[in-house]
mmCIF file of C-alpha atoms in Angstrom:
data_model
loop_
_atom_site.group_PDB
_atom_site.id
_atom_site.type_symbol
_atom_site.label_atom_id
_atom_site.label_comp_id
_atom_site.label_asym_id
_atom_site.label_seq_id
_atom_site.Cartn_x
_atom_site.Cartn_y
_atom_site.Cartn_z
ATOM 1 C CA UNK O 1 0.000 0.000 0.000
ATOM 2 C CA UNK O 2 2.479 2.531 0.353
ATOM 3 C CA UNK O 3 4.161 1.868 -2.663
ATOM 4 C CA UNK O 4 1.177 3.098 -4.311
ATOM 5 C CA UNK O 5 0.746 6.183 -2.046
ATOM 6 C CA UNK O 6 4.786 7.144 -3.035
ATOM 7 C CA UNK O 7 4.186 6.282 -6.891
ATOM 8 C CA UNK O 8 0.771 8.332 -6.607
ATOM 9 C CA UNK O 9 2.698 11.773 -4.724
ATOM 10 C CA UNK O 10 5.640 10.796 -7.004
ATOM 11 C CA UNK O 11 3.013 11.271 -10.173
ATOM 12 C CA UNK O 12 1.140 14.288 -8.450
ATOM 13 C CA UNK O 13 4.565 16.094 -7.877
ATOM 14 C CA UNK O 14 5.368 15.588 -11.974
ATOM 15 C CA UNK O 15 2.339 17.162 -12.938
ATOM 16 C CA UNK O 16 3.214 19.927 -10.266
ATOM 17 C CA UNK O 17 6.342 20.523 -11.842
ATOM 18 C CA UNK O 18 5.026 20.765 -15.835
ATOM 19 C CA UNK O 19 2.667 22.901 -14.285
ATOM 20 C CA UNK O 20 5.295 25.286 -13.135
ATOM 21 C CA UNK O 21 7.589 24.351 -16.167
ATOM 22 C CA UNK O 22 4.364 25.490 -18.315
ATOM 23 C CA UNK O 23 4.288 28.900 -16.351
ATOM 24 C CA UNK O 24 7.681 29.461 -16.641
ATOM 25 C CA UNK O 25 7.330 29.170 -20.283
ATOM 26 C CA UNK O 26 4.888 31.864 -20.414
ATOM 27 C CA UNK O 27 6.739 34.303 -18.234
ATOM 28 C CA UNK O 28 9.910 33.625 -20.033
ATOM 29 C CA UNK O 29 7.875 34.682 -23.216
ATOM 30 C CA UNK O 30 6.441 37.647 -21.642
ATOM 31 C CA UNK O 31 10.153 39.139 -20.476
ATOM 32 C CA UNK O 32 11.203 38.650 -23.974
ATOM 33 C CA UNK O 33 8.507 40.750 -25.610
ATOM 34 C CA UNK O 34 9.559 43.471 -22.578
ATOM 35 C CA UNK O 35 12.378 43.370 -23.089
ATOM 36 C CA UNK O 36 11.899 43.890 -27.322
ATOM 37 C CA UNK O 37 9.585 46.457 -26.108
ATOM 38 C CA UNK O 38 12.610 48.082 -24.159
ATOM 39 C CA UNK O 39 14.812 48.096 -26.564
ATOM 40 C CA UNK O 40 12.615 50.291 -29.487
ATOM 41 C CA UNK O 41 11.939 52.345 -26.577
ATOM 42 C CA UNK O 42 15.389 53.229 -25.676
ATOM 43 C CA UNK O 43 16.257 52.900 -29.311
ATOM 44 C CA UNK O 44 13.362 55.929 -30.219
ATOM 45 C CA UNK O 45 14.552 57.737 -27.362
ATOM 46 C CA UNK O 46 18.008 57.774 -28.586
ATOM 47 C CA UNK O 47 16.344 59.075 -32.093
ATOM 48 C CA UNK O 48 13.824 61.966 -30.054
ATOM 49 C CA UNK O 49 17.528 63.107 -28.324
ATOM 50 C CA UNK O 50 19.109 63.495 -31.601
ATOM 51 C CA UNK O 51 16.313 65.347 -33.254
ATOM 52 C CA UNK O 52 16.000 67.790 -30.064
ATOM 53 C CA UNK O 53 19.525 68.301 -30.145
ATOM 54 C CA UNK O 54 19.140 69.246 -34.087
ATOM 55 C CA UNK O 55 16.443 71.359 -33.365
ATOM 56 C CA UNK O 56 18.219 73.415 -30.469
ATOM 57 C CA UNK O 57 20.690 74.138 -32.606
ATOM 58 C CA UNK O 58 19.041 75.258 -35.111
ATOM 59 C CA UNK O 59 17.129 77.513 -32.795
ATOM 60 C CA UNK O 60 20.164 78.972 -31.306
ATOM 61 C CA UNK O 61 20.296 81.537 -33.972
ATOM 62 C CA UNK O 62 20.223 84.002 -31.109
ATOM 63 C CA UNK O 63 16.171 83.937 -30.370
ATOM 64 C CA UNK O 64 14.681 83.466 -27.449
ATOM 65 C CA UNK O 65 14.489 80.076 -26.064
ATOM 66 C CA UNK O 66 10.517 78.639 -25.207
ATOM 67 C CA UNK O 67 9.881 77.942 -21.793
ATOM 68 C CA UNK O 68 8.840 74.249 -20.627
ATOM 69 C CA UNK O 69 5.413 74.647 -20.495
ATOM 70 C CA UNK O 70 5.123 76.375 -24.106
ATOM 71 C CA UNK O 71 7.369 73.950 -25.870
ATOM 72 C CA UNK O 72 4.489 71.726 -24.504
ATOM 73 C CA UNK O 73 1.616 73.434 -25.957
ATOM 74 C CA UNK O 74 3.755 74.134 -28.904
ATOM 75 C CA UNK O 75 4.589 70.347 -29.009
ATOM 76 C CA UNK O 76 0.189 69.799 -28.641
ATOM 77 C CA UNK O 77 -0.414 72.489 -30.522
ATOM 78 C CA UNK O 78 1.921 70.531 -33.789
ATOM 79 C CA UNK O 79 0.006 67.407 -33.143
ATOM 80 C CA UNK O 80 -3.184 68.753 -34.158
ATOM 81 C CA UNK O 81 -5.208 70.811 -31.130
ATOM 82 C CA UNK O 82 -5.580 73.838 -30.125
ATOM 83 C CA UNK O 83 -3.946 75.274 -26.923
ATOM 84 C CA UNK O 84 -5.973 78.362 -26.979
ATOM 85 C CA UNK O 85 -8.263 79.253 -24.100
ATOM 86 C CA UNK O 86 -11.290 78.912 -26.290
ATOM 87 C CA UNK O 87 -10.967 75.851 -28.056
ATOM 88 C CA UNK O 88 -8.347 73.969 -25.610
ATOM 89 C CA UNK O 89 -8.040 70.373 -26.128
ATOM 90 C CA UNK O 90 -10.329 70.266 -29.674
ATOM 91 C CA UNK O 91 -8.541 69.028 -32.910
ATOM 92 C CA UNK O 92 -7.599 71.188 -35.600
ATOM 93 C CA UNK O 93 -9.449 70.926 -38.755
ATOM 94 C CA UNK O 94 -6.911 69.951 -41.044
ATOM 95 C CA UNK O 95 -4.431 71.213 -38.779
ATOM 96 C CA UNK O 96 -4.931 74.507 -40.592
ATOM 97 C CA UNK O 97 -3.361 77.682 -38.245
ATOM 98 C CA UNK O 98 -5.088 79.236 -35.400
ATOM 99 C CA UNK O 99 -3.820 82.940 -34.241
ATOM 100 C CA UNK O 100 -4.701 82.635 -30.753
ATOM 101 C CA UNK O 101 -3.061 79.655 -30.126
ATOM 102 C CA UNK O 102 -0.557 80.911 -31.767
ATOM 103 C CA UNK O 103 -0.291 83.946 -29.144
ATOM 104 C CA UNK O 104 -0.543 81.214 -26.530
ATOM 105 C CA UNK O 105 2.589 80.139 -27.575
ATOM 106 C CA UNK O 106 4.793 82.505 -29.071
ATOM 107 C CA UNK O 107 2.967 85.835 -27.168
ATOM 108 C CA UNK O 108 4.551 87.812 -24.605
#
């Protein structure tokens, strides 16, 4: 009798450990796709760096320099919605210009 008890834990622990084996599998699978995902990331961060730096330098043709917060509405303002008090948030018809945002930004 207790050979069968041992050969039945003995079978219950091998399924335990396929389990386990199974779920390592699947997290295994899930680090690699982070860790793809981390890599374009850092790889399109590298690329957004590069272009900044390009673009500071072409804007250090003795202008003034855009605070934080405007080079973020600036920044909303070039991906299609308006920054100005009146129509904050709404898209751009065919991101055609807008003179008060444009005040919001560049205005004194």
């Amino acid at each position: 009798m207790e050979k069968i008890k041992l050969y039945e834990e003995l079978v219950d622990f091998e399924n335990k450990l396929q389990t386990m084996l199974g779920q390592v599998g699947e997290m295994k699978h899930v680090v690699d796709l982070l860790l793809e995902q981390n890599l374009n990331l850092e790889l399109e961060n590298q690329h957004l760096r590069d272009k900044l730096e390009k673009t500071e330098l072409l804007h250090d043709d003795g202008k003034q320099e855009l605070s934080k917060s405007r080079l973020n509405l600036e920044k909303l303002y070039e991906e299609g919605f308006h920054v100005c008090k009146d129509f904050y948030g709404s898209r751009r018809e065919n991101h055609e210009e807008c003179v008060f945002c444009s005040s919001m930004i560049y205005g004194k």
